[in-house]
PDB file of C-alpha atoms in Angstrom:
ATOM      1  CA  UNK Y 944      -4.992  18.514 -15.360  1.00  0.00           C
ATOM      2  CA  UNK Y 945      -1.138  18.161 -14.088  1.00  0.00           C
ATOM      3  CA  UNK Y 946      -0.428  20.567 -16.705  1.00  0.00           C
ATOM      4  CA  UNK Y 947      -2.533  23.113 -15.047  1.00  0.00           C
ATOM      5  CA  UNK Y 948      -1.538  23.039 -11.528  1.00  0.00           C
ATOM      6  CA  UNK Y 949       2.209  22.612 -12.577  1.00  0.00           C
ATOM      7  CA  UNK Y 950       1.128  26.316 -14.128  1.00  0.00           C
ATOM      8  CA  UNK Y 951      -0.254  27.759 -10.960  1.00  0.00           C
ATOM      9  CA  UNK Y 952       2.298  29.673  -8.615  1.00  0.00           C
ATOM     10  CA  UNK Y 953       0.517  27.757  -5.387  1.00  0.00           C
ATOM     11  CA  UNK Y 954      -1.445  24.733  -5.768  1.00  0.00           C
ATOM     12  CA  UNK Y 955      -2.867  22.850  -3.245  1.00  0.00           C
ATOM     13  CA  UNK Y 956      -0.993  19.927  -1.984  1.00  0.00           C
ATOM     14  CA  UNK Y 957      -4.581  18.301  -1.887  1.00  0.00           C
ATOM     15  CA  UNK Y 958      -4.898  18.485  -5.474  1.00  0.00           C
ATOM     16  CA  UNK Y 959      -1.601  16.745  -6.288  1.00  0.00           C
ATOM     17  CA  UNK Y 960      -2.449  14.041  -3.822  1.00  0.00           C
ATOM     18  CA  UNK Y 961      -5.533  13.670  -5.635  1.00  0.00           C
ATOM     19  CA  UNK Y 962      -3.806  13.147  -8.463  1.00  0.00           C
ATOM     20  CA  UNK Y 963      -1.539  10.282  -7.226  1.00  0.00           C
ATOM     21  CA  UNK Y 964      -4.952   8.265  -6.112  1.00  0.00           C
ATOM     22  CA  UNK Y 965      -6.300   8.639  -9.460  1.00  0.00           C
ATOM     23  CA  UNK Y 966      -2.955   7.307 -10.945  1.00  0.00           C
ATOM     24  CA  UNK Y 967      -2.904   4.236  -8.286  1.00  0.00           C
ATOM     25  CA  UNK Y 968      -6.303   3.372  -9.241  1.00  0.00           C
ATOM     26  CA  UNK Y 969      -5.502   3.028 -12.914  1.00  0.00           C
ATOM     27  CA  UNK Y 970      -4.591  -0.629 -14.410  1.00  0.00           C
ATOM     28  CA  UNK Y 971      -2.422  -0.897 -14.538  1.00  0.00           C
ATOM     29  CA  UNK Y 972      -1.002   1.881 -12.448  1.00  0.00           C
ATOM     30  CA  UNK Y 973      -0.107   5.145 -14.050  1.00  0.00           C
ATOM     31  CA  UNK Y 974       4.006   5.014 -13.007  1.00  0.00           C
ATOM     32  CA  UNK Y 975       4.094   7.749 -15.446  1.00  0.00           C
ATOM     33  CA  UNK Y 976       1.830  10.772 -14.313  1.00  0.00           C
ATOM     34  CA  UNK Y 977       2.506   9.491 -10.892  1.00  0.00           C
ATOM     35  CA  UNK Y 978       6.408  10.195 -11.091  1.00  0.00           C
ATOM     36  CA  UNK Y 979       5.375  13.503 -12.492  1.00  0.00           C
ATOM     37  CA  UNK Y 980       3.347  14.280  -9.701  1.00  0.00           C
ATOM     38  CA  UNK Y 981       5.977  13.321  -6.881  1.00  0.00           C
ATOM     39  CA  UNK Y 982       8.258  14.710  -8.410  1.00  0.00           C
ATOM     40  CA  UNK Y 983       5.942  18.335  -7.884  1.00  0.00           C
ATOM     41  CA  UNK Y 984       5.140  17.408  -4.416  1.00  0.00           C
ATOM     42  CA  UNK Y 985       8.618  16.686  -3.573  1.00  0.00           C
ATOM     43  CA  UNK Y 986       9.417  20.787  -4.989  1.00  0.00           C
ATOM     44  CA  UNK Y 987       6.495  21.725  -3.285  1.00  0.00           C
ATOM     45  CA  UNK Y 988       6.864  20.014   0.402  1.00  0.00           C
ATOM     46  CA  UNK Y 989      10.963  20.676   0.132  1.00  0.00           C
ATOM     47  CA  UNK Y 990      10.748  23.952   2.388  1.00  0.00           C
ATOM     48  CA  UNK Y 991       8.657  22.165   5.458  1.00  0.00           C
ATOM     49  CA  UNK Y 992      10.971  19.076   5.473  1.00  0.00           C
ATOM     50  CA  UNK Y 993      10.250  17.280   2.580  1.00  0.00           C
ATOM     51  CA  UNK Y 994       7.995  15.117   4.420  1.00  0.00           C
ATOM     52  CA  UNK Y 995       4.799  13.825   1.641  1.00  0.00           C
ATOM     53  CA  UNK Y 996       1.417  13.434   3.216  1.00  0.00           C
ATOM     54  CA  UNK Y 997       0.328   9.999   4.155  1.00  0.00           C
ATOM     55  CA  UNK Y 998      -1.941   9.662   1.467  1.00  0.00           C
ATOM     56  CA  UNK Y 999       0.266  10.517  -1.499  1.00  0.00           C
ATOM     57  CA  UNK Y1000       2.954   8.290  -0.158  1.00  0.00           C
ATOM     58  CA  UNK Y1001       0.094   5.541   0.192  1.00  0.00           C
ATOM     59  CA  UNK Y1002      -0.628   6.082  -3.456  1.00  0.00           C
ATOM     60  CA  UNK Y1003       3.136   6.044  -4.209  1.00  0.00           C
ATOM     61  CA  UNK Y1004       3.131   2.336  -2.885  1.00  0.00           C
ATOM     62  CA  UNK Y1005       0.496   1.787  -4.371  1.00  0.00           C
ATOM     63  CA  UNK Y1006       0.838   2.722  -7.995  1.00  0.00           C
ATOM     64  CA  UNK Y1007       4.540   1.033  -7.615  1.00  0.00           C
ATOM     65  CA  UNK Y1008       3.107  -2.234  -5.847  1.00  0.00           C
ATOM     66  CA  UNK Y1009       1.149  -2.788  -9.387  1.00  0.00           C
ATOM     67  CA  UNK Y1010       2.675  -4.772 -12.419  1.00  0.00           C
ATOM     68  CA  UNK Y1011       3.811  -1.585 -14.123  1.00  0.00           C
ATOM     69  CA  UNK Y1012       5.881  -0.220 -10.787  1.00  0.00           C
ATOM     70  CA  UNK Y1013       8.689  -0.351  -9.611  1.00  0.00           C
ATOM     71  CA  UNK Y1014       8.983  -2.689  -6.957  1.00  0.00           C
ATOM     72  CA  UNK Y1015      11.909  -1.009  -4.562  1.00  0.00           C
ATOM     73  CA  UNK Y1016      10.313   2.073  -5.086  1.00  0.00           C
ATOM     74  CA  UNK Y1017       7.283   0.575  -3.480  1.00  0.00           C
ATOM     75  CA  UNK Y1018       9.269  -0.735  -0.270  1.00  0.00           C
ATOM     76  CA  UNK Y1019      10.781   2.843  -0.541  1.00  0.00           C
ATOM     77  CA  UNK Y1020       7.632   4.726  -0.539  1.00  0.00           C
ATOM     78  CA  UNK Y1021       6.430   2.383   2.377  1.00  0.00           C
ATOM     79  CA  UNK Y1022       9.662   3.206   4.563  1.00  0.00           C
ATOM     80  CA  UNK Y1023       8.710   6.697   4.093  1.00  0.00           C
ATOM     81  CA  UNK Y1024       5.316   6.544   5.189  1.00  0.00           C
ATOM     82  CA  UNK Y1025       6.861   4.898   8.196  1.00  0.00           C
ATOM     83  CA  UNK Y1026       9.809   7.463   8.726  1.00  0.00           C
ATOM     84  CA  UNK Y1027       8.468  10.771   7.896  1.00  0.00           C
ATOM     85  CA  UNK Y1028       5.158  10.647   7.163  1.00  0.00           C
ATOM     86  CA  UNK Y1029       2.642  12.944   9.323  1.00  0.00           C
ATOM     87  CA  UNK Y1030       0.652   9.701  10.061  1.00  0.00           C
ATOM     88  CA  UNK Y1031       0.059   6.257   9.912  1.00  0.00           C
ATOM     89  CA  UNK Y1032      -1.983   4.892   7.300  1.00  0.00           C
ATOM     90  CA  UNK Y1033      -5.507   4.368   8.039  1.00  0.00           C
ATOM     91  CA  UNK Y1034      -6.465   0.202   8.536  1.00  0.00           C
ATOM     92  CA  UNK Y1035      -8.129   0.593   4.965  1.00  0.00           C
ATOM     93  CA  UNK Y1036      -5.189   2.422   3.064  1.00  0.00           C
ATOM     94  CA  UNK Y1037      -2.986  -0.527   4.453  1.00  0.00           C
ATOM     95  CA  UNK Y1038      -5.771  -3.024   2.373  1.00  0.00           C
ATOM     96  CA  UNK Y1039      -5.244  -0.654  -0.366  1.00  0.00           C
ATOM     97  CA  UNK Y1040      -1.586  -0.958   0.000  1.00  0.00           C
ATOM     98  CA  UNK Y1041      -1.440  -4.766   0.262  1.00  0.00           C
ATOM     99  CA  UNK Y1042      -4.262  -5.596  -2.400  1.00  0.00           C
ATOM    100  CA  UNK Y1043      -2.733  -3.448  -4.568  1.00  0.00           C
ATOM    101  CA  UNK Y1044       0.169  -6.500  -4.646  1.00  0.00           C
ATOM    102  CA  UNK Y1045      -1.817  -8.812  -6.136  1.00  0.00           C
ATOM    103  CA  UNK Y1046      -1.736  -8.673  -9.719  1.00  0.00           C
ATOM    104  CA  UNK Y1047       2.113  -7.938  -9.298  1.00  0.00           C
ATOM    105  CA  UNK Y1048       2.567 -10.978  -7.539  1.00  0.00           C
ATOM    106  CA  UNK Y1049       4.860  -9.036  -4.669  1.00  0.00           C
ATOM    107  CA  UNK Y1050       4.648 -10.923  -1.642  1.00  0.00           C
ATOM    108  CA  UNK Y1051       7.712  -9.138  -0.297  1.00  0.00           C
ATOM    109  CA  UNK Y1052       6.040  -6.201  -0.026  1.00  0.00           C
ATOM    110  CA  UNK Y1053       2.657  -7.249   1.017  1.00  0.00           C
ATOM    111  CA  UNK Y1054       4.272  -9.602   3.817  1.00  0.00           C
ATOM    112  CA  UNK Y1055       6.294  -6.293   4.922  1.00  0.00           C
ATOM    113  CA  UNK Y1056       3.438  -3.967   4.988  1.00  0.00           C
ATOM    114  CA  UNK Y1057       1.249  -6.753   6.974  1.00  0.00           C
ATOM    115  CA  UNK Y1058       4.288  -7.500   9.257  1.00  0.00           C
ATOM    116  CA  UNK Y1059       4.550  -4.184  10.210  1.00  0.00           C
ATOM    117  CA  UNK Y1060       0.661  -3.895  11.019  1.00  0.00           C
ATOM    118  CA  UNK Y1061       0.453  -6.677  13.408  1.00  0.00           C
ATOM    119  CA  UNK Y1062       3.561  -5.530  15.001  1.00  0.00           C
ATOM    120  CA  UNK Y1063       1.683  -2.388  15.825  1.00  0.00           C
ATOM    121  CA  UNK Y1064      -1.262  -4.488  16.918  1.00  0.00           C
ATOM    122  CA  UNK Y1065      -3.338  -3.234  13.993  1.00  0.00           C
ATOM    123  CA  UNK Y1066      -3.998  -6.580  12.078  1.00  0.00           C
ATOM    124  CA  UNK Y1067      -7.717  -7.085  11.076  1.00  0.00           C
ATOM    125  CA  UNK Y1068      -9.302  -9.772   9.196  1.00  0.00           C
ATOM    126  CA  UNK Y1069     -10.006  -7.698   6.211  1.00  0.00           C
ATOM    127  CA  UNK Y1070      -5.790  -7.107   6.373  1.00  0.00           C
ATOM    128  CA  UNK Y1071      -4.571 -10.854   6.997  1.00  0.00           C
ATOM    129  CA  UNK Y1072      -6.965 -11.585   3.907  1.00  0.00           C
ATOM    130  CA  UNK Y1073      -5.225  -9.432   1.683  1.00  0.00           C
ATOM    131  CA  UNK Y1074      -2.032 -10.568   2.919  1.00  0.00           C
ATOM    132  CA  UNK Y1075      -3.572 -13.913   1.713  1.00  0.00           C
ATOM    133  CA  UNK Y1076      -4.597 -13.238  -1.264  1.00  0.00           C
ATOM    134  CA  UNK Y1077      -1.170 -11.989  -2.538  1.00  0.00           C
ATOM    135  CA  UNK Y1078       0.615 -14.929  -1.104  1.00  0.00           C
ATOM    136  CA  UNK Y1079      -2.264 -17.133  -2.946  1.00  0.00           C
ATOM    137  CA  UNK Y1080      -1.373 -15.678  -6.296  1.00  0.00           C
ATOM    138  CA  UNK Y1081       2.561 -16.020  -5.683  1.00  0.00           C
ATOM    139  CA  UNK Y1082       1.828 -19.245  -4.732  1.00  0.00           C
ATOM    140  CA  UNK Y1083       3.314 -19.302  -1.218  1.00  0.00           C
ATOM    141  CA  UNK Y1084       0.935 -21.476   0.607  1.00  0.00           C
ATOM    142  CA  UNK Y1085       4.005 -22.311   3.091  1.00  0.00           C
ATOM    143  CA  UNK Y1086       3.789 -18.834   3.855  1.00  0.00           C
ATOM    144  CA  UNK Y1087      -0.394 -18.374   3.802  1.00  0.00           C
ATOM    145  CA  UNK Y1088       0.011 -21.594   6.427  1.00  0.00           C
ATOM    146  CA  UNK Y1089       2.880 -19.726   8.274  1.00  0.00           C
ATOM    147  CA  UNK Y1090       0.527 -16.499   8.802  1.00  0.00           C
ATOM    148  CA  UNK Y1091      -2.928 -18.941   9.670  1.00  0.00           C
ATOM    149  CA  UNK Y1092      -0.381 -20.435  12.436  1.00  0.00           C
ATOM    150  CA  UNK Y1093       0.885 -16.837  13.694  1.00  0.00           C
ATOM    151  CA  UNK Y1094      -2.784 -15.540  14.047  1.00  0.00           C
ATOM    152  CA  UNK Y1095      -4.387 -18.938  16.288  1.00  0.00           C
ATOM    153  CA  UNK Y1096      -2.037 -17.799  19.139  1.00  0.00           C
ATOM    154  CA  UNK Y1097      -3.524 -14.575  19.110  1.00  0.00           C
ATOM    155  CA  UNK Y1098      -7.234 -13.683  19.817  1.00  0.00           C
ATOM    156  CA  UNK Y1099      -8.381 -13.233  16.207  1.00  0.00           C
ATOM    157  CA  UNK Y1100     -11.320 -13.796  14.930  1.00  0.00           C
ATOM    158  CA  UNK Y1101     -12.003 -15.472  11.588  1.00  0.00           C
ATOM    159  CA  UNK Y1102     -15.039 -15.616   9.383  1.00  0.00           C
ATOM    160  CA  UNK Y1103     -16.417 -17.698   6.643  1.00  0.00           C
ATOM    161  CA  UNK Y1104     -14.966 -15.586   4.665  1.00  0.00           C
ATOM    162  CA  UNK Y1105     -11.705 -15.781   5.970  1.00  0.00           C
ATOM    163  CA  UNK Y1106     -11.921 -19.049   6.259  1.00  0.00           C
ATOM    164  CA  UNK Y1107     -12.860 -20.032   3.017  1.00  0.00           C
ATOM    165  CA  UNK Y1108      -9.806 -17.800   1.517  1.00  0.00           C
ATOM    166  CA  UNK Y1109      -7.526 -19.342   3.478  1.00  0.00           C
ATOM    167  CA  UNK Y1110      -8.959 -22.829   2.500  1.00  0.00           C
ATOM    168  CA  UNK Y1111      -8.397 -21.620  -1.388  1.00  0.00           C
ATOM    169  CA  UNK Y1112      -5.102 -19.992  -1.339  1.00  0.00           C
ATOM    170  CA  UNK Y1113      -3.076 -22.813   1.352  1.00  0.00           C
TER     171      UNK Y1113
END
């Protein structure tokens, strides 16, 4: 498929984007294809300002955030979503972003892309569980009982679930 639109003389951006959530969602994460790709929409995105749209660059963490990424590239990617990206990522592309952490273990980055959400005032349960998920696999429970004591002097509402993933992970 890359082969095809790297052979028309105007793809859509669209497609290309596609192409960088379908690489994210492999597993592990398809670091190869997905280079290949940026590396198009980068050429292709040069003459407005170079700027990706939000949801490649979301894939971009993504597919770096996984065990076969590269894990600066991933804080890279994120910093440009924050810089020059058209728009903030949606509340569930910032799950994506943070889940996506997991298997790798990268509680740098998940604690960065969380931090950065409740600085904006966009943390949500579905978020802070992610965020304590990853932690739970690195096994940072000082850090899973850090965020639990951040969000009780807010108004935030926990569930059972919540609850119960906090309980497993601190």
């Amino acid at each position: 498929m890359l082969e095809l639109l790297e052979g028309m003389e105007e793809a859509p951006v669209e497609a290309f984007t596609l192409l960088l959530e379908w690489a994210a969602r492999q597993n592990p994460g398809d670091t190869e294809m997905a280079s290949r790709v940026e590396q198009q929409l980068r050429t292709m995105t040069s003459c407005n300002g170079g700027a990706l749209p939000t949801k490649a660059c979301v894939a971009l963490v993504q597919v770096h955030a996984s065990v076969s990424g590269n894990q600066a590239k991933a804080h890279a990617c994120f910093k440009d979503i924050l810089e020059s990206a058209e728009e903030e990522p949606t509340d569930s592309a910032l799950v994506g972003m943070i889940t996506s952490c997991i298997e790798a273990k990268n509680s740098d980055l998940a604690e960065h892309i969380y931090s950065w959400a409740n600085g904006k005032g966009r943390c949500t349960p579905q978020l802070l569980g992610a965020a304590v998920k990853v932690l739970g696999a690195a096994k940072q429970s000082d850090r899973i009982c850090q965020l639990y004591r951040n969000i009780q002097d807010k108004e935030f509402e926990l569930d059972e679930v919540l609850y119960g993933t906090l309980i497993k992970h601190a």
